[in-house]
Amino acid sequence: MNYSSHACNINTPFVTLNCNSILIKACIFDLDGVIVDTAHYHFLAWRKLAKEIGINLTEADNERLKGVSRMRSLEIILELGGVSLSEHDKENMANKKNTWFVDYVERMAPEEIFPGVRTLIKNLREMGIKVALASSSKNARTVVQLLHINQEFDAIVDGTMVTNSKPDPEIFLLAAKKLCVDPKDCVVFEDAEAGVEAALAAGMKCVGVGSPSQLRRANKVITKTGEFQIAELEQL
Ligand code: BG6
Ligand code: MG
């Protein structure tokens, strides 16, 4: 796909920040583990499924599942346990995990959004910086609706809209295209190693959210999304 040939009709005057000779025009947020702790719900549901098939899924193993698609996550778990299943059984297992995950999510309250995230998004947009959501999750729209933040993004790209899961850059390139912003002018917020790789492969800067040892390739790592200061965009 040629992402640069997309015709853009958005004429919003950008307030831009100078970032090592690039101008930051957009921030792209991952969802699970960046905006809300649904990453933990994914883990609980995968651990329950793994246990059913006799595999002990640890938090360390779970790092490999972050950011990748539902089916790829299942395949990693099966690889860890040395288990092989037919395509039909894999579909059933993935559906089962999703039912449990959706069950957790439906009980979620809007207050579960990480502190400071709503304000960060609002402040970025007030400065003229575009904001997109780019999540591998096919449940992303449901989650942002439950958090009442679906109107806060200039674009939403989710797992139903891409062919290749992170670490492939497709999802971020599509988000940039929807925002009519050049990838080099985008900063991605990510908690997954696969997501950091995807952002860099897209030619974007990346702020890692989590542990510096896990996200060492990110341009900067913060502990919590809400603690990010917009002025820091200039120092990436
Ligand atoms: C990502 C999560 O955002 O979405 C992964 O980090 C998850 O852990 C993936 O597997 C797919 O989510 P879903 O909701 O489509 O199963
Ligand atoms: Mg994530």
CSV table of C-alpha atoms and ligand atoms in Angstrom, one decimal:
chain,number,residue,atom,x,y,z
A,1,MET,CA,0.0,0.0,0.0
A,2,ASN,CA,1.3,3.5,-0.9
A,3,TYR,CA,0.7,5.4,2.3
A,4,SER,CA,2.0,8.7,1.0
A,5,SER,CA,-0.3,9.0,-2.0
A,6,HIS,CA,-3.4,9.4,0.2
A,7,ALA,CA,-5.3,12.6,-0.5
A,8,CYS,CA,-5.7,14.6,2.6
A,9,ASN,CA,-8.5,17.2,3.1
A,10,ILE,CA,-7.7,18.1,6.7
A,11,ASN,CA,-6.7,21.8,6.9
A,12,THR,CA,-6.2,22.1,10.6
A,13,PRO,CA,-3.3,24.5,11.3
A,14,PHE,CA,-0.7,22.4,13.1
A,15,VAL,CA,1.0,23.7,16.2
A,16,THR,CA,4.2,21.8,15.9
A,17,LEU,CA,7.1,21.0,18.2
A,18,ASN,CA,10.6,20.9,16.9
A,19,CYS,CA,12.0,17.5,17.6
A,20,ASN,CA,15.6,17.1,16.5
A,21,SER,CA,14.8,18.8,13.2
A,22,ILE,CA,11.5,16.9,12.8
A,23,LEU,CA,8.1,18.4,13.5
A,24,ILE,CA,5.8,16.3,15.7
A,25,LYS,CA,2.4,16.6,14.2
A,26,ALA,CA,0.7,13.5,15.7
A,27,CYS,CA,0.7,11.1,18.7
A,28,ILE,CA,-0.4,7.6,18.2
A,29,PHE,CA,-1.5,5.6,21.2
A,30,ASP,CA,-1.6,1.9,21.7
A,31,LEU,CA,-4.6,0.9,23.9
A,32,ASP,CA,-3.9,-2.2,26.1
A,33,GLY,CA,-1.4,-1.3,28.8
A,34,VAL,CA,-1.0,2.3,27.6
A,35,ILE,CA,-4.5,3.8,28.0
A,36,VAL,CA,-6.0,1.2,30.4
A,37,ASP,CA,-4.8,-2.0,32.1
A,38,THR,CA,-6.7,-4.3,29.7
A,39,ALA,CA,-3.2,-5.9,29.1
A,40,HIS,CA,-3.8,-7.5,32.5
A,41,TYR,CA,-7.2,-8.9,31.5
A,42,HIS,CA,-5.6,-10.4,28.3
A,43,PHE,CA,-3.0,-12.0,30.6
A,44,LEU,CA,-5.7,-13.4,33.0
A,45,ALA,CA,-7.7,-14.9,30.1
A,46,TRP,CA,-4.6,-16.4,28.4
A,47,ARG,CA,-3.3,-17.9,31.6
A,48,LYS,CA,-6.7,-19.5,32.2
A,49,LEU,CA,-6.7,-21.0,28.7
A,50,ALA,CA,-3.1,-22.1,29.0
A,51,LYS,CA,-3.9,-23.9,32.3
A,52,GLU,CA,-6.7,-25.8,30.6
A,53,ILE,CA,-4.3,-27.2,28.0
A,54,GLY,CA,-1.6,-27.9,30.7
A,55,ILE,CA,0.7,-25.0,30.1
A,56,ASN,CA,1.9,-22.7,32.8
A,57,LEU,CA,1.9,-19.1,31.4
A,58,THR,CA,4.2,-16.8,33.4
A,59,GLU,CA,4.2,-13.0,33.4
A,60,ALA,CA,7.6,-13.1,31.7
A,61,ASP,CA,6.2,-15.3,28.9
A,62,ASN,CA,3.3,-12.9,28.7
A,63,GLU,CA,5.6,-10.1,27.5
A,64,ARG,CA,5.8,-11.9,24.2
A,65,LEU,CA,2.0,-11.8,23.8
A,66,LYS,CA,1.7,-8.1,24.2
A,67,GLY,CA,0.9,-6.2,21.0
A,68,VAL,CA,0.6,-9.3,18.8
A,69,SER,CA,-2.7,-10.6,17.3
A,70,ARG,CA,-5.0,-13.0,19.1
A,71,MET,CA,-4.0,-16.0,16.9
A,72,ARG,CA,-0.3,-15.2,17.1
A,73,SER,CA,-0.6,-15.0,20.9
A,74,LEU,CA,-2.2,-18.5,21.0
A,75,GLU,CA,0.5,-19.8,18.7
A,76,ILE,CA,3.2,-18.5,21.0
A,77,ILE,CA,1.6,-20.2,24.0
A,78,LEU,CA,1.3,-23.5,22.1
A,79,GLU,CA,5.0,-23.1,21.1
A,80,LEU,CA,5.9,-22.5,24.8
A,81,GLY,CA,4.1,-25.7,25.8
A,82,GLY,CA,5.2,-27.8,22.8
A,83,VAL,CA,1.6,-28.4,22.0
A,84,SER,CA,0.2,-28.6,18.5
A,85,LEU,CA,-3.5,-28.2,17.6
A,86,SER,CA,-5.5,-28.3,14.4
A,87,GLU,CA,-6.7,-25.0,12.9
A,88,HIS,CA,-10.2,-25.8,14.0
A,89,ASP,CA,-9.1,-26.4,17.6
A,90,LYS,CA,-7.0,-23.2,17.6
A,91,GLU,CA,-10.1,-21.2,16.4
A,92,ASN,CA,-12.1,-22.7,19.3
A,93,MET,CA,-9.4,-21.9,21.8
A,94,ALA,CA,-9.0,-18.3,20.6
A,95,ASN,CA,-12.7,-17.8,20.7
A,96,LYS,CA,-12.9,-19.2,24.3
A,97,LYS,CA,-10.1,-16.8,25.4
A,98,ASN,CA,-11.9,-13.9,23.8
A,99,THR,CA,-15.2,-14.7,25.6
A,100,TRP,CA,-13.4,-14.5,28.9
A,101,PHE,CA,-11.6,-11.3,28.0
A,102,VAL,CA,-14.8,-9.7,26.9
A,103,ASP,CA,-16.4,-10.7,30.1
A,104,TYR,CA,-13.7,-8.8,32.1
A,105,VAL,CA,-13.9,-5.8,29.8
A,106,GLU,CA,-17.7,-5.5,30.0
A,107,ARG,CA,-17.4,-5.1,33.8
A,108,MET,CA,-14.9,-2.3,33.3
A,109,ALA,CA,-15.8,1.3,34.5
A,110,PRO,CA,-14.7,4.5,32.7
A,111,GLU,CA,-12.6,5.3,35.8
A,112,GLU,CA,-10.3,2.5,34.9
A,113,ILE,CA,-8.6,4.7,32.3
A,114,PHE,CA,-5.0,5.4,33.6
A,115,PRO,CA,-4.7,8.7,35.5
A,116,GLY,CA,-3.7,11.6,33.4
A,117,VAL,CA,-4.3,10.0,30.0
A,118,ARG,CA,-7.6,11.8,29.3
A,119,THR,CA,-5.9,15.2,30.1
A,120,LEU,CA,-2.8,14.3,28.0
A,121,ILE,CA,-4.9,13.6,24.9
A,122,LYS,CA,-7.0,16.7,25.5
A,123,ASN,CA,-3.9,18.9,25.8
A,124,LEU,CA,-2.2,17.4,22.7
A,125,ARG,CA,-5.3,18.1,20.6
A,126,GLU,CA,-5.7,21.6,22.0
A,127,MET,CA,-2.1,22.3,20.8
A,128,GLY,CA,-3.1,21.1,17.3
A,129,ILE,CA,-1.4,17.8,17.5
A,130,LYS,CA,-3.4,15.0,16.0
A,131,VAL,CA,-4.2,12.0,18.2
A,132,ALA,CA,-4.9,8.4,17.0
A,133,LEU,CA,-5.5,5.0,18.6
A,134,ALA,CA,-3.7,2.1,17.0
A,135,SER,CA,-4.4,-1.2,18.7
A,136,SER,CA,-4.0,-4.8,17.5
A,137,SER,CA,-7.1,-5.7,19.4
A,138,LYS,CA,-10.3,-6.5,17.6
A,139,ASN,CA,-12.1,-5.3,20.8
A,140,ALA,CA,-10.5,-1.9,20.8
A,141,ARG,CA,-13.6,0.0,19.8
A,142,THR,CA,-15.7,-1.6,22.5
A,143,VAL,CA,-13.0,-0.7,25.1
A,144,VAL,CA,-12.8,3.0,24.1
A,145,GLN,CA,-16.6,3.2,24.1
A,146,LEU,CA,-16.8,1.7,27.6
A,147,LEU,CA,-14.2,4.3,28.7
A,148,HIS,CA,-16.2,7.0,27.0
A,149,ILE,CA,-13.1,8.2,25.0
A,150,ASN,CA,-14.1,7.1,21.5
A,151,GLN,CA,-14.8,10.8,20.5
A,152,GLU,CA,-11.3,11.9,21.7
A,153,PHE,CA,-9.3,10.5,18.8
A,154,ASP,CA,-8.9,11.9,15.3
A,155,ALA,CA,-8.6,8.3,14.0
A,156,ILE,CA,-9.0,4.8,15.3
A,157,VAL,CA,-7.2,1.8,13.8
A,158,ASP,CA,-7.8,-1.6,15.3
A,159,GLY,CA,-7.1,-5.3,14.7
A,160,THR,CA,-10.0,-5.6,12.3
A,161,MET,CA,-8.4,-3.2,9.8
A,162,VAL,CA,-4.9,-4.7,9.3
A,163,THR,CA,-3.5,-7.8,7.8
A,164,ASN,CA,-0.2,-7.9,9.6
A,165,SER,CA,0.1,-7.6,13.4
A,166,LYS,CA,2.8,-5.7,15.2
A,167,PRO,CA,5.9,-5.8,14.9
A,168,ASP,CA,4.8,-5.1,11.4
A,169,PRO,CA,4.5,-1.3,10.9
A,170,GLU,CA,1.2,-1.6,9.0
A,171,ILE,CA,-1.1,-0.4,11.8
A,172,PHE,CA,0.9,2.7,12.5
A,173,LEU,CA,1.3,3.5,8.9
A,174,LEU,CA,-2.4,3.2,8.4
A,175,ALA,CA,-3.0,5.5,11.5
A,176,ALA,CA,-0.6,8.1,10.0
A,177,LYS,CA,-2.4,7.9,6.7
A,178,LYS,CA,-5.8,8.4,8.3
A,179,LEU,CA,-4.4,11.5,10.1
A,180,CYS,CA,-2.8,12.8,6.9
A,181,VAL,CA,0.5,13.1,8.7
A,182,ASP,CA,3.9,11.9,7.5
A,183,PRO,CA,5.1,8.8,9.6
A,184,LYS,CA,8.3,10.7,10.4
A,185,ASP,CA,6.2,13.4,12.2
A,186,CYS,CA,4.5,10.8,14.5
A,187,VAL,CA,5.3,9.7,18.0
A,188,VAL,CA,3.9,6.3,19.2
A,189,PHE,CA,3.2,5.4,22.8
A,190,GLU,CA,3.7,1.6,23.3
A,191,ASP,CA,4.0,-0.9,26.2
A,192,ALA,CA,4.9,-3.9,24.0
A,193,GLU,CA,8.2,-4.8,22.6
A,194,ALA,CA,6.5,-5.8,19.3
A,195,GLY,CA,4.8,-2.3,19.3
A,196,VAL,CA,8.1,-0.5,19.8
A,197,GLU,CA,9.6,-2.5,16.9
A,198,ALA,CA,6.5,-1.6,14.7
A,199,ALA,CA,6.8,2.1,15.5
A,200,LEU,CA,10.5,2.2,14.6
A,201,ALA,CA,9.9,0.2,11.5
A,202,ALA,CA,7.3,2.7,10.5
A,203,GLY,CA,9.9,5.5,10.8
A,204,MET,CA,8.3,7.0,13.8
A,205,LYS,CA,9.6,7.9,17.3
A,206,CYS,CA,8.5,5.8,20.2
A,207,VAL,CA,7.8,6.4,23.9
A,208,GLY,CA,7.8,3.1,25.7
A,209,VAL,CA,5.5,2.7,28.7
A,210,GLY,CA,6.8,0.2,31.2
A,211,SER,CA,10.2,-1.3,31.9
A,212,PRO,CA,13.4,0.2,30.3
A,213,SER,CA,15.0,-3.3,30.1
A,214,GLN,CA,12.0,-4.6,28.2
A,215,LEU,CA,11.5,-1.6,25.9
A,216,ARG,CA,15.2,-0.7,25.4
A,217,ARG,CA,14.7,0.2,21.7
A,218,ALA,CA,12.3,3.0,22.5
A,219,ASN,CA,13.5,6.6,22.3
A,220,LYS,CA,12.4,7.2,25.8
A,221,VAL,CA,10.7,5.0,28.5
A,222,ILE,CA,8.3,6.2,31.1
A,223,THR,CA,6.6,4.2,33.8
A,224,LYS,CA,3.1,5.5,33.3
A,225,THR,CA,1.5,7.2,30.2
A,226,GLY,CA,-0.1,10.0,32.3
A,227,GLU,CA,3.3,11.2,33.5
A,228,PHE,CA,4.4,12.2,30.0
A,229,GLN,CA,5.1,15.9,29.6
A,230,ILE,CA,4.2,17.3,26.2
A,231,ALA,CA,7.5,19.4,26.2
A,232,GLU,CA,9.3,16.0,26.2
A,233,LEU,CA,8.3,15.5,22.6
A,234,GLU,CA,11.0,17.9,21.6
A,235,GLN,CA,13.7,15.7,23.2
A,236,LEU,CA,13.0,12.4,21.6
B,1,BG6,C1,-3.2,-6.2,21.7
B,1,BG6,C2,-2.7,-6.9,23.0
B,1,BG6,O1,-3.5,-4.9,22.0
B,1,BG6,O2,-4.3,-6.9,21.2
B,1,BG6,C3,-2.6,-8.4,22.8
B,1,BG6,O3,-1.5,-6.3,23.5
B,1,BG6,C4,-3.8,-9.0,22.3
B,1,BG6,O4,-2.2,-8.9,24.1
B,1,BG6,C5,-4.1,-8.3,20.9
B,1,BG6,O5,-3.6,-10.4,22.0
B,1,BG6,C6,-5.4,-8.8,20.2
B,1,BG6,O6,-6.5,-8.5,21.0
B,1,BG6,P1,-7.9,-9.1,20.7
B,1,BG6,O7,-8.8,-8.3,21.7
B,1,BG6,O8,-8.3,-8.9,19.3
B,1,BG6,O9,-7.9,-10.5,21.1
B,2,MG,MG,-0.3,-2.7,24.5
